[in-house]
Short mmCIF file of C-alpha atoms and ligand atoms in Angstrom, two decimals:
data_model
loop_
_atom_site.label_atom_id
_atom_site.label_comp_id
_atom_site.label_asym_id
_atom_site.label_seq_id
_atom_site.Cartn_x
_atom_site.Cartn_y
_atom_site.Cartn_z
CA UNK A 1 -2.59 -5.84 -33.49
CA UNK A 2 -2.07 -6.23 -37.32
CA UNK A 3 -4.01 -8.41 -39.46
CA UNK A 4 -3.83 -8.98 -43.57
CA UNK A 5 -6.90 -8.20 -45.17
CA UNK A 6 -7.47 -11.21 -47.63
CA UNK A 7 -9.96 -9.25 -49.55
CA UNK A 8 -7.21 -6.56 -50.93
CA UNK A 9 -4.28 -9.37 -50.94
CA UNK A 10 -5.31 -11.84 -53.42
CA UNK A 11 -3.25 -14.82 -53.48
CA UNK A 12 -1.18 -14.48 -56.76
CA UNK A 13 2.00 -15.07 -56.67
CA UNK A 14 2.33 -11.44 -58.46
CA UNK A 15 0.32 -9.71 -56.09
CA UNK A 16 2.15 -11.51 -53.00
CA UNK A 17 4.79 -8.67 -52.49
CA UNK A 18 1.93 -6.16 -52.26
CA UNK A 19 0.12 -6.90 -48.78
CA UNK A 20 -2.10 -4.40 -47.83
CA UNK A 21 -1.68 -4.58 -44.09
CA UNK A 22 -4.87 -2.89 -42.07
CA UNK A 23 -3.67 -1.38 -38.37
CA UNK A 24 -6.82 -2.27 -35.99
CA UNK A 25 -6.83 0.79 -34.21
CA UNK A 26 -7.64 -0.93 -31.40
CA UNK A 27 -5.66 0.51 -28.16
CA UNK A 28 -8.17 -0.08 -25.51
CA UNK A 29 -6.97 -2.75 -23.18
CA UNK A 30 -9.42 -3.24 -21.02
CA UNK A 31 -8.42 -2.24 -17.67
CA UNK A 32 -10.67 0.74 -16.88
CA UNK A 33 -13.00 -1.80 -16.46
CA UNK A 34 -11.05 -3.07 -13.47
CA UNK A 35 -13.59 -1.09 -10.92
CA UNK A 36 -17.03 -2.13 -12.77
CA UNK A 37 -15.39 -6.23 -12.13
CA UNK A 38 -14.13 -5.21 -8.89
CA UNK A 39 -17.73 -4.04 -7.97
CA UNK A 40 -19.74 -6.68 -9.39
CA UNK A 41 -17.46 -8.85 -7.43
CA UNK A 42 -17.90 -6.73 -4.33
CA UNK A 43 -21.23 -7.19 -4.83
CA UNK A 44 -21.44 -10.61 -5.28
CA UNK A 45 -19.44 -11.48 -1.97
CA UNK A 46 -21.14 -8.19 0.04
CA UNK A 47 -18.94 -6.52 2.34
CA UNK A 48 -18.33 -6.73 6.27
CA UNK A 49 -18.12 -4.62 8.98
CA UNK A 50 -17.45 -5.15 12.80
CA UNK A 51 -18.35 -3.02 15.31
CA UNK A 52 -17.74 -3.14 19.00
CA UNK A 53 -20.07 -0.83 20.63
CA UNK A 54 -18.80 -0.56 24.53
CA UNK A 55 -20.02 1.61 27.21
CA UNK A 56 -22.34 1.39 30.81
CA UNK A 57 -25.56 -0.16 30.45
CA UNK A 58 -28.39 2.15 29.39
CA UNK A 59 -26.64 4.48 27.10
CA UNK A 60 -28.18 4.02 24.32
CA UNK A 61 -25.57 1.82 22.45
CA UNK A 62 -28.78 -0.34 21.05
CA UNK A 63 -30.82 2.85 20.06
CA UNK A 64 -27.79 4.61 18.30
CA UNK A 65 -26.52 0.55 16.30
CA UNK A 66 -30.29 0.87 15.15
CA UNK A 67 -30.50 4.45 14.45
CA UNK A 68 -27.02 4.05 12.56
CA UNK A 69 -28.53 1.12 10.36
CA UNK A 70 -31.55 2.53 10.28
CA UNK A 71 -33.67 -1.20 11.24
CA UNK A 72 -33.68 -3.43 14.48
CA UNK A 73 -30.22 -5.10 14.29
CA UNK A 74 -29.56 -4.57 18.15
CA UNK A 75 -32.66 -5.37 21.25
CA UNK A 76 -33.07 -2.45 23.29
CA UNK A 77 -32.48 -3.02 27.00
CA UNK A 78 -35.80 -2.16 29.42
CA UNK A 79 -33.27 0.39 30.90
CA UNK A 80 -34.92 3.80 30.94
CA UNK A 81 -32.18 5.55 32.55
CA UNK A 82 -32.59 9.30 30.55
CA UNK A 83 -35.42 7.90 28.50
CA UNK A 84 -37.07 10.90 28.46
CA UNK A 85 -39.59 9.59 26.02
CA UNK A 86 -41.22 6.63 27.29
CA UNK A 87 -44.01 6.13 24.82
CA UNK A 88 -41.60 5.66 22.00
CA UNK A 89 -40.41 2.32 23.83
CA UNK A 90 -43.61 0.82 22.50
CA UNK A 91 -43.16 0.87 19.39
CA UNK A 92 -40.19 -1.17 19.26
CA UNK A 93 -40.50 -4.16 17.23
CA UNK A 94 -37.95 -6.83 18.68
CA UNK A 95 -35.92 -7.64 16.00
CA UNK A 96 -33.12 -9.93 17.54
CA UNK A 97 -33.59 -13.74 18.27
CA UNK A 98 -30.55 -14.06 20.95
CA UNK A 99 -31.47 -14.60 24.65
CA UNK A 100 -32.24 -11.82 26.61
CA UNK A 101 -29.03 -10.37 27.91
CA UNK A 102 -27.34 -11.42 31.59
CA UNK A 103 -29.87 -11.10 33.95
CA UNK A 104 -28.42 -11.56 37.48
CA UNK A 105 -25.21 -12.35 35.70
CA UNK A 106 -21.54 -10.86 37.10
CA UNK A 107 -18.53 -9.34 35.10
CA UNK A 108 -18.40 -8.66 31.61
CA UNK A 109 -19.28 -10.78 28.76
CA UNK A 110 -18.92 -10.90 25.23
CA UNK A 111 -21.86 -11.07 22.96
CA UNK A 112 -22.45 -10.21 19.13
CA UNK A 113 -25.11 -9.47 17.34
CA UNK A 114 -25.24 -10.55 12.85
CA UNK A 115 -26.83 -8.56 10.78
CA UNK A 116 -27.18 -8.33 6.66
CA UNK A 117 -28.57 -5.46 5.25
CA UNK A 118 -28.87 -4.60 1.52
CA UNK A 119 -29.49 -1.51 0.22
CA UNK A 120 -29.25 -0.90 -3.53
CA UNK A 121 -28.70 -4.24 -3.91
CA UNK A 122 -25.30 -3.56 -2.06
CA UNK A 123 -25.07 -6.24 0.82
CA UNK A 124 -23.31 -4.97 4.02
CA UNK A 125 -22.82 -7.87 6.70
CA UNK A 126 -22.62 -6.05 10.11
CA UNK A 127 -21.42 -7.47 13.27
CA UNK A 128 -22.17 -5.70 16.63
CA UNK A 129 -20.13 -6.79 19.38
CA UNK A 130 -21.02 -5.20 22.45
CA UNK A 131 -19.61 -6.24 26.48
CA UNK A 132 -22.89 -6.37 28.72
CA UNK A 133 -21.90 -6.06 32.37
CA UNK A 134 -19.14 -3.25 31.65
CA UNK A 135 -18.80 -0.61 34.61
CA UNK A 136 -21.24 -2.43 36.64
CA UNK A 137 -18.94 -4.11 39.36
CA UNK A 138 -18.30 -2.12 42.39
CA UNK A 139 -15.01 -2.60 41.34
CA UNK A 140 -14.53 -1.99 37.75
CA UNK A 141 -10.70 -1.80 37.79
CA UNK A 142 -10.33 -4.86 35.41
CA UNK A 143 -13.34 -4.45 33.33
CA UNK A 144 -11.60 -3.64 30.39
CA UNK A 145 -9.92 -6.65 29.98
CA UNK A 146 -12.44 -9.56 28.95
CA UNK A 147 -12.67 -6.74 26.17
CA UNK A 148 -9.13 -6.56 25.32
CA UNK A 149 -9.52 -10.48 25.57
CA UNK A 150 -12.06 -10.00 22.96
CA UNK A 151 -10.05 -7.84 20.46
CA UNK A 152 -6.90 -9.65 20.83
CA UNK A 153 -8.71 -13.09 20.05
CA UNK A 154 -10.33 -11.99 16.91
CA UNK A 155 -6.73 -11.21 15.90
CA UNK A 156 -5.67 -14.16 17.01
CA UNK A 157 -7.72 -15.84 14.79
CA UNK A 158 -6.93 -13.78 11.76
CA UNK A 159 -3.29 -14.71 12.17
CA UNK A 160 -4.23 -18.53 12.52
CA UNK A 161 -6.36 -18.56 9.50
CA UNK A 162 -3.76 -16.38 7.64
CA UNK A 163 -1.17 -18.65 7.95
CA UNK A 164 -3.15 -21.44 6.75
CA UNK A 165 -2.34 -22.73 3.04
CA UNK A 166 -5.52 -21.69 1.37
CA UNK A 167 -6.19 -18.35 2.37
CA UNK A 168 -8.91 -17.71 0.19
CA UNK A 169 -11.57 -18.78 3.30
CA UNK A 170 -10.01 -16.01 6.13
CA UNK A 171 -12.75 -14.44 7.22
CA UNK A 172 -12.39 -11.15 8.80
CA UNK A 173 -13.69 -10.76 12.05
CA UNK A 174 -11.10 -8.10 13.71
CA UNK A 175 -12.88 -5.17 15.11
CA UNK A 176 -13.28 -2.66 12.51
CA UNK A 177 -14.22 0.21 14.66
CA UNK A 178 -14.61 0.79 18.17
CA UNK A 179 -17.48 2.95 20.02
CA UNK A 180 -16.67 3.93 23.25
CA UNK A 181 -19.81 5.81 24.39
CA UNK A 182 -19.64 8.62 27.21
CA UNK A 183 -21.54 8.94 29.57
CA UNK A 184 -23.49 12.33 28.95
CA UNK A 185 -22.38 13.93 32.26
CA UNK A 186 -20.83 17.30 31.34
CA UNK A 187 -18.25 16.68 33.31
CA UNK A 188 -14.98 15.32 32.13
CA UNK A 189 -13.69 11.57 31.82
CA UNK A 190 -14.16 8.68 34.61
CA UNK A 191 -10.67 6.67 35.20
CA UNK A 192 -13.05 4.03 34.03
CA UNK A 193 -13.37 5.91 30.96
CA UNK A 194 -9.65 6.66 30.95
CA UNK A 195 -8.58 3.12 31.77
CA UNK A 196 -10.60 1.20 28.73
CA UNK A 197 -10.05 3.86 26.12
CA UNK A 198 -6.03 3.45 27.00
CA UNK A 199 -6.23 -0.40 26.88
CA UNK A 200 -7.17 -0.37 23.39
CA UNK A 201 -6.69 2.66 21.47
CA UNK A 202 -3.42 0.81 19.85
CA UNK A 203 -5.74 -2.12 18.82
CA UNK A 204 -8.41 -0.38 17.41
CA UNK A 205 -9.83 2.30 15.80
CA UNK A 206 -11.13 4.17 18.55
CA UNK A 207 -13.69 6.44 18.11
CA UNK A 208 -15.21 8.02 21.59
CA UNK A 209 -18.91 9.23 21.17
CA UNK A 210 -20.91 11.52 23.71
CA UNK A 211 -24.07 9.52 23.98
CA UNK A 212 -27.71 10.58 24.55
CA UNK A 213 -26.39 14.50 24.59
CA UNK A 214 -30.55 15.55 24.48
CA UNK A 215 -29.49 15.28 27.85
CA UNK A 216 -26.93 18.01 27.50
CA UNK A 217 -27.41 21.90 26.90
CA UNK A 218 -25.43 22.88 23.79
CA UNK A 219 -22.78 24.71 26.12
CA UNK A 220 -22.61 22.02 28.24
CA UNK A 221 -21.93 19.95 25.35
CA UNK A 222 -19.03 22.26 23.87
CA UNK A 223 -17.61 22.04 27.27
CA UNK A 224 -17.58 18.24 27.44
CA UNK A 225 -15.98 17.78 24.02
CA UNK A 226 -13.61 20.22 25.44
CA UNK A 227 -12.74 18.62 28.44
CA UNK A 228 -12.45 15.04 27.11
CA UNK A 229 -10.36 16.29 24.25
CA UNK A 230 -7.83 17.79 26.89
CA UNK A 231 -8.24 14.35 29.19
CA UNK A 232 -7.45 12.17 25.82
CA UNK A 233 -4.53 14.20 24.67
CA UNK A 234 -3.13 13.92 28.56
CA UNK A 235 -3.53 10.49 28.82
CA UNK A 236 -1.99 9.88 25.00
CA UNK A 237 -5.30 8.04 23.99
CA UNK A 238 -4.92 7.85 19.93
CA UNK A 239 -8.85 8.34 18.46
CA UNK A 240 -9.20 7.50 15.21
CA UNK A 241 -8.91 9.98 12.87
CA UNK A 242 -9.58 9.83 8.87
CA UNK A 243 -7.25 10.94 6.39
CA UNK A 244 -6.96 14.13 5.00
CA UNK A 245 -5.50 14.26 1.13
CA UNK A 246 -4.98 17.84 -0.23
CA UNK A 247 -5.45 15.93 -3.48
CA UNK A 248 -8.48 15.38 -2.80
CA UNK A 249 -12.16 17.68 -3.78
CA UNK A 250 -11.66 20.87 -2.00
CA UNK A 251 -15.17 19.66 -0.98
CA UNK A 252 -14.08 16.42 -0.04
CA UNK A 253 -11.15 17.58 2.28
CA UNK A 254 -13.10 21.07 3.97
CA UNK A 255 -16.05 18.25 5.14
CA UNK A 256 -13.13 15.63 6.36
CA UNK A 257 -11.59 18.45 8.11
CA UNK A 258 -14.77 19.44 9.50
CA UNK A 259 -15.49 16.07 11.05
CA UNK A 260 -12.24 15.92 12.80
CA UNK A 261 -13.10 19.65 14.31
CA UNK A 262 -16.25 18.12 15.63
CA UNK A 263 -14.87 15.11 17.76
CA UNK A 264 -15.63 13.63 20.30
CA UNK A 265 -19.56 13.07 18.53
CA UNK A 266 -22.29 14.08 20.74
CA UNK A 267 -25.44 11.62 18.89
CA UNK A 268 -28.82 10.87 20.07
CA UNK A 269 -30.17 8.13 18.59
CA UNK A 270 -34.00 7.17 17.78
CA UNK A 271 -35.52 4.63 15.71
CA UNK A 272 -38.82 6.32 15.91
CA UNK A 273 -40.66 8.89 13.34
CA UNK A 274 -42.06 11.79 15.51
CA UNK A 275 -43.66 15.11 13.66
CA UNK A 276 -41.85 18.35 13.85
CA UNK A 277 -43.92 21.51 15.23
CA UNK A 278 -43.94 22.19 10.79
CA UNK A 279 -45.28 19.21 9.98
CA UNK A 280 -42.36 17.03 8.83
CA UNK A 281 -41.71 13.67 9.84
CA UNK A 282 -38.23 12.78 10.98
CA UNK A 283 -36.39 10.61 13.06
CA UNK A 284 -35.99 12.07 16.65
CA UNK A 285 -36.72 12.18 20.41
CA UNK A 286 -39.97 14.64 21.00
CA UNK A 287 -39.79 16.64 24.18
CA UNK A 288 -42.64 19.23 25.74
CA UNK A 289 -40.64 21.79 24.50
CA UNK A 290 -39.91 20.41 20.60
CA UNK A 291 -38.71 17.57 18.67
CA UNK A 292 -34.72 17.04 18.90
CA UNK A 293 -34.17 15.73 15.18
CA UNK A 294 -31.54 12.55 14.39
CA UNK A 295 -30.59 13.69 10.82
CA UNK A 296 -29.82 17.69 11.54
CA UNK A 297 -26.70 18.31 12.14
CA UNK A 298 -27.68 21.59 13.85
CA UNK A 299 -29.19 18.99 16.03
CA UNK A 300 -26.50 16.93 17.19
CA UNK A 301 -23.35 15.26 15.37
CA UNK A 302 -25.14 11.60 14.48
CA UNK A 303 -24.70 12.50 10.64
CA UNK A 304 -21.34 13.11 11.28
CA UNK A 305 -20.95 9.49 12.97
CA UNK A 306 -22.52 8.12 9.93
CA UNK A 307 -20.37 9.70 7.91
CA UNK A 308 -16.94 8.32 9.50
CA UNK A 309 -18.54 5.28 9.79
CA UNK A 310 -20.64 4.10 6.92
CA UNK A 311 -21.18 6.48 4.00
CA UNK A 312 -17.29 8.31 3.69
CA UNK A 313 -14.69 6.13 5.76
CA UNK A 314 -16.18 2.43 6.22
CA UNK A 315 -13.32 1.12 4.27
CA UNK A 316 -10.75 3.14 5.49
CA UNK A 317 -11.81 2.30 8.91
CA UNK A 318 -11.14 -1.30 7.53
CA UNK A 319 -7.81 -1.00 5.72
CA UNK A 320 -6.56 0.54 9.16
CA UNK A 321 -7.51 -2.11 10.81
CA UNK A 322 -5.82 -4.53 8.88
CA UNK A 323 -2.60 -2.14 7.63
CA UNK A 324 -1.96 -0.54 11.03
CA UNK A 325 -3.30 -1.82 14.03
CA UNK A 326 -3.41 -6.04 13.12
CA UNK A 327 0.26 -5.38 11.82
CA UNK A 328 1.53 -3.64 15.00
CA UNK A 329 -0.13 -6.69 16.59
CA UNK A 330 1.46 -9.29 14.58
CA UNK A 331 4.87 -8.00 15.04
CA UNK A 332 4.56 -7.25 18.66
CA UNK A 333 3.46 -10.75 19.18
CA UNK A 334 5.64 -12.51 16.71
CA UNK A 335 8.61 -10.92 18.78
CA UNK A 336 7.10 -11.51 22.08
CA UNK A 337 7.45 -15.31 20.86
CA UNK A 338 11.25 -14.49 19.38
CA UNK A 339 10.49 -14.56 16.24
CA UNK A 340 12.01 -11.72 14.92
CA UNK A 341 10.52 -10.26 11.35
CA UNK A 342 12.82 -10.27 8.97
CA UNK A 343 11.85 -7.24 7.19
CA UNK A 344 13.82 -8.39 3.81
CA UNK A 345 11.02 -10.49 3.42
CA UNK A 346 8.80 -7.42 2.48
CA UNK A 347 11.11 -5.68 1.01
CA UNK A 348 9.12 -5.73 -1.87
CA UNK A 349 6.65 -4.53 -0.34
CA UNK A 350 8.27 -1.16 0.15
CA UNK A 351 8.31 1.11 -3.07
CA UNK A 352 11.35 2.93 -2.12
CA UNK A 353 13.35 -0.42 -1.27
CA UNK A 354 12.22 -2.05 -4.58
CA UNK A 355 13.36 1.33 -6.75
CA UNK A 356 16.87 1.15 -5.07
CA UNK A 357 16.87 -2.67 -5.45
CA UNK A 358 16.03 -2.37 -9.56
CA UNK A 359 18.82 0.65 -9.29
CA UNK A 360 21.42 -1.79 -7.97
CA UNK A 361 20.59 -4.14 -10.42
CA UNK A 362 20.45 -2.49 -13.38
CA UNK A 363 24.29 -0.49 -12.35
CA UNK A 364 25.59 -4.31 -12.11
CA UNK A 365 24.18 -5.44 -15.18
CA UNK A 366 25.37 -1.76 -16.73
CA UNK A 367 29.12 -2.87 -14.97
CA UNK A 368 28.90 -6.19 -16.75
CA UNK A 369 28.60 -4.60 -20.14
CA UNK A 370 31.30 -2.54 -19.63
CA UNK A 371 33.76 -5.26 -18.21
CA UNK A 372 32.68 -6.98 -21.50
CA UNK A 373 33.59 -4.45 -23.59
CA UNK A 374 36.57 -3.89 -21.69
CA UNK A 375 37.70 -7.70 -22.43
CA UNK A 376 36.53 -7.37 -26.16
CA UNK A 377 38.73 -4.36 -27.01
CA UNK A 378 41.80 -6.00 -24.52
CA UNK A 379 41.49 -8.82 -27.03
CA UNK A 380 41.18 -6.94 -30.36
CA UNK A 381 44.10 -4.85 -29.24
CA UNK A 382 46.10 -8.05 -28.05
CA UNK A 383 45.27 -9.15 -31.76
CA UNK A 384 46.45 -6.42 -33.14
CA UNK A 385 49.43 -6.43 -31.19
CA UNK A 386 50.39 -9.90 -31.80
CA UNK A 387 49.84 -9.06 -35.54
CA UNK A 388 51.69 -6.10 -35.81
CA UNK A 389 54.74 -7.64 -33.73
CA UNK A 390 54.25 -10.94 -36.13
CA UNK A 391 54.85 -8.07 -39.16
CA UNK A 392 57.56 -6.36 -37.02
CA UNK A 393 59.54 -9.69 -37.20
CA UNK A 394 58.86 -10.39 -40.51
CA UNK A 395 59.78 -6.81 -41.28
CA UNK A 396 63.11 -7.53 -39.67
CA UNK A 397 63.85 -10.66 -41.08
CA UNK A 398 63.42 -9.29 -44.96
CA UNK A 399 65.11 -6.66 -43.33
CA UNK A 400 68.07 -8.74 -42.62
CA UNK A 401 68.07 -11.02 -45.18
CA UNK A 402 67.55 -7.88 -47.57
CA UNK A 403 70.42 -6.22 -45.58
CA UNK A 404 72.66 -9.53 -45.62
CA UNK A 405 72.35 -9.97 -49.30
CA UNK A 406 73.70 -6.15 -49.73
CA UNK A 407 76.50 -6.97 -47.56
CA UNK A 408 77.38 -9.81 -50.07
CA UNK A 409 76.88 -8.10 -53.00
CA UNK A 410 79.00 -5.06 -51.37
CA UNK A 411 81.88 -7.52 -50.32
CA UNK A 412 81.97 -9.49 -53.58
CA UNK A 413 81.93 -5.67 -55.06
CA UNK A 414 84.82 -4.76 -52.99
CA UNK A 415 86.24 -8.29 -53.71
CA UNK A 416 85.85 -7.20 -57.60
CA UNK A 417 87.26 -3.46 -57.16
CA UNK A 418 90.04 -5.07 -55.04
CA UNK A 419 91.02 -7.18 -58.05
CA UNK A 420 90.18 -4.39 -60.79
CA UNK A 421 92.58 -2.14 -58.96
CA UNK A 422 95.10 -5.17 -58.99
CA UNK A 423 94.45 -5.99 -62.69
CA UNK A 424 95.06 -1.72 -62.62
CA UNK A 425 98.40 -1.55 -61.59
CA UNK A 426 99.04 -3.95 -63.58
CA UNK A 427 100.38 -1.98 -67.00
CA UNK A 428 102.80 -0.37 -65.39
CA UNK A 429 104.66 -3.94 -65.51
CA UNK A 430 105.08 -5.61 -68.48
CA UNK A 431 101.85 -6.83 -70.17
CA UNK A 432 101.30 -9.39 -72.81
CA UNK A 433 98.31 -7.99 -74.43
CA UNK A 434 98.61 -4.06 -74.46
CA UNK A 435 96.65 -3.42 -77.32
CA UNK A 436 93.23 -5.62 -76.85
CA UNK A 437 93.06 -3.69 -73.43
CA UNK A 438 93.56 -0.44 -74.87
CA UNK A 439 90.96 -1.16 -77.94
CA UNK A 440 88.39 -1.92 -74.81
CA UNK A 441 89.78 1.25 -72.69
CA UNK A 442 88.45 2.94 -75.56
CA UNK A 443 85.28 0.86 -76.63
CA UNK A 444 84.41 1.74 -72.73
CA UNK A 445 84.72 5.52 -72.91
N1 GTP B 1 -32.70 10.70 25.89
C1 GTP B 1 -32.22 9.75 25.16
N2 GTP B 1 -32.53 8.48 25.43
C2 GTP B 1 -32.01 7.50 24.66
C3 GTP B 1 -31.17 7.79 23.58
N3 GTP B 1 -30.81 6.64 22.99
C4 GTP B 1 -31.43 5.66 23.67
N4 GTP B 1 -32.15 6.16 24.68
C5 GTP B 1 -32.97 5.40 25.64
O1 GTP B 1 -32.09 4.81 26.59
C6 GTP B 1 -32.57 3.53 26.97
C7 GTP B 1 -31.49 2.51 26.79
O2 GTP B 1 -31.24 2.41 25.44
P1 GTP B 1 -30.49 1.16 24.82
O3 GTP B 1 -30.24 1.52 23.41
O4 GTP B 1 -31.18 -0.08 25.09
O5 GTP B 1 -29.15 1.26 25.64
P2 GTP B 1 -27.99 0.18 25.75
O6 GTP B 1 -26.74 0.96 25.88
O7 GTP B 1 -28.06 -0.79 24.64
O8 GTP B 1 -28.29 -0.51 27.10
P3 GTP B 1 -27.73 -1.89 27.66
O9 GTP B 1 -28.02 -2.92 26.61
O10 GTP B 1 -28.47 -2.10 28.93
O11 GTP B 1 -26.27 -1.70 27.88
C8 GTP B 1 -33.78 3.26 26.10
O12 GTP B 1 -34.95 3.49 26.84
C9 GTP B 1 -33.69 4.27 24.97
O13 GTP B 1 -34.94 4.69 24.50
C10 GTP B 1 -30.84 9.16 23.32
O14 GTP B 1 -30.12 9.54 22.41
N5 GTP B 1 -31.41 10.09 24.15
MG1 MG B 2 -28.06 -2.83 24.66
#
């Protein structure tokens, strides 16, 4: 930006040649701001997350949602099934207002639990989604499927509201992430087990967790992860796995890495503050023998969960959900209708498309300018032509007029020396006038 100081620029007409223009050196646009808005907006509107927590009753899927959030989003069922720490029950504050969960009801239902939290003044709204009555039929063989119901709804209504014309309401209620816990039986996977995970590891992000592994001797846990690993990778279950970019802190990427070395998760998960045998008061389960602690990771992997979760991948979690797993949705069930996509539609969209696009155009707008130029010159040389065959013609007709009046003056010069060499011969006969035309004989000489 330029503007005229008025101060140095008086406004004579003498001085008025003689601005003294001062630069602003001013370059700073304004966009490294972009995060601080981005933020404040962020803040402003909160953020969402939806989890669907699925697994047999009694494994600790309330405990580890509460743990996780650290406060009472989820009720905690009366099961004690591997409570080995009764007392700690009593402390429980309830903290949800929903009915009491299906008593004496059959099959699997749907339920989910809202929670806002704010920490920092960052607000996080949580949604817990969880499917009370899975496993617990005699015959389970088509348990997974009010949950795949579930999933495929949510999406369902993400596409309706998407398509809408204002767009600025969609709220996003896909499942973010999914936690499918195991059962902490040292064995390897049930076909129950087997049979949910496949159903909807290409929906969601899928992230198997060994629950209540107190119950588990540290072998027996390395053996478990071991053994569901090898089940998963047989059965071609995709878990979710975060991204790893070498661009990334050296920190950053050695702690990613180290997650992904550690799956599947075996978490406990307590809401209670116990002492340890030094004094210190953590988070954990307390047994005769010691106090297993939540937040050590030499304890169990629940820090670890967190991690992927909340603190590191919460928003990658999302933008998978959305970039990945809703898309493959859409398209599968756009062409299960017959609509086909037309992917020219995005082409945009793709980076590479878009480069050779501009590339295209800019080579036909280069080949227009030089089909110009091409005509420009063809003219100036037609003109040229025409100009120089115009003085051609001209040349030729001076050159023939020129040419014609020579052959004139050459035939009445013959015509002349025809009748001098008459008049010539002519002494040799008599002639009247000798004399005269010897006098001029000799005035010519
Ligand atoms: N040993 C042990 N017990 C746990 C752990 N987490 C939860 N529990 C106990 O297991 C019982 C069931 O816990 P919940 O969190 O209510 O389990 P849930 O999966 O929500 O149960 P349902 O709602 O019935 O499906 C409670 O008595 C908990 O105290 C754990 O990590 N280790
Ligand atoms: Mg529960």
């Amino acid at each position: 930006m330029t503007s005229v100081d008025h101060s140095h620029a008086p406004p004579s007409s003498t001085s008025q040649d003689i601005k003294i223009i001062k630069k602003v050196l001013n370059g700073y646009v304004g966009f490294a701001n972009l995060p601080k808005q981005w933020h404040r907006r962020s803040l402003r509107r909160g953020f969402t997350f939806n989890i669907m927590a699925v697994g047999e009753s009694g494994l600790g899927k309330a405990t580890l949602i509460n743990t996780l959030f650290n406060r009472d989003v989820m009720h905690k069922s009366g099961n004690k099934l591997n409570n080995l720490d009764e007392d700690q029950e009593d402390d429980f504050e309830d903290a949800e207002t929903e009915p009491s969960e299906k008593e004496g009801e059959v099959g699997v239902n749907i339920k989910s639990t809202e929670a806002e939290i704010e920490e920092d003044g960052v607000k996080l709204k949580v949604s817990v989604i969880t499917a009370p009555g899975f496993g617990e039929a005699l015959n389970n063989i088509d348990s997974w499927k009010p949950i795949v119901d579930e999933i495929n709804n949510r999406f369902d209504s993400y596409l309706e509201a998407e398509s809408r014309i204002n767009r600025s309401t969609v709220v996003d209620n896909r499942v973010h992430a999914f936690l499918y816990f195991i059962e902490p039986t040292g064995h390897s996977l049930r076909s129950l087990d087997i049979a949910l995970m496949k159903q909807v590891h290409e929906k969601v992000n899928l992230i198997p967790i060994i629950s209540k592994s107190d119950t588990l001797t540290d072998e027996e846990v390395h053996e478990f992860k071991r053994a569901i690993l090898a089940d998963i990778d047989h059965h071609g279950i995709k878990i979710f796995s975060p991204s790893v970019s070498e661009n990334e802190d050296e920190e950053v990427v050695a702690n990613t890495k180290h997650l992904i070395e550690t799956f599947p998760f075996a978490v406990i998960g307590s809401t209670n503050e116990v002492q340890t045998g030094d004094g210190r008061l953590v988070r954990g389960r307390r047994y005769p023998w010691g106090v297993i602690e939540v937040d050590n990771e030499d304890h169990n992997d629940f820090v670890k969960l967190r991690q992927l979760l909340v603190r590191n991948f919460l928003e990658e979690l999302k933008e998978t959900t959305a970039n990945v797993l809703y898309e493959h949705y859409r398209t599968e069930k756009l062409r299960k209708m017959g609509i086909e996509q037309d992917n020219a539609v995005f082409k945009e969209f793709d980076p590479a498309t878009k480069q050779e696009e501009e590339r295209a155009l800019h080579e036909a707008k280069l080949a227009k300018m030089e089909q110009e130029m091409k005509a420009v010159f063809q003219q100036k040389v037609s003109e040229k032509e025409k100009k120089l065959q115009r003085s051609e013609a001209d040349l030729f007709a001076r050159h023939k007029e020129m040419k014609d009046k020579l052959t004139k003056q050459i035939k009445l010069l013959e015509d002349k020396k025809v009748q001098l060499e008459k008049q010539k011969l002519l002494p040799q006969e008599p002639s009247p006038q000798p004399a005269p035309q010897k006098s001029r004989k000799g005035f010519l000489r």
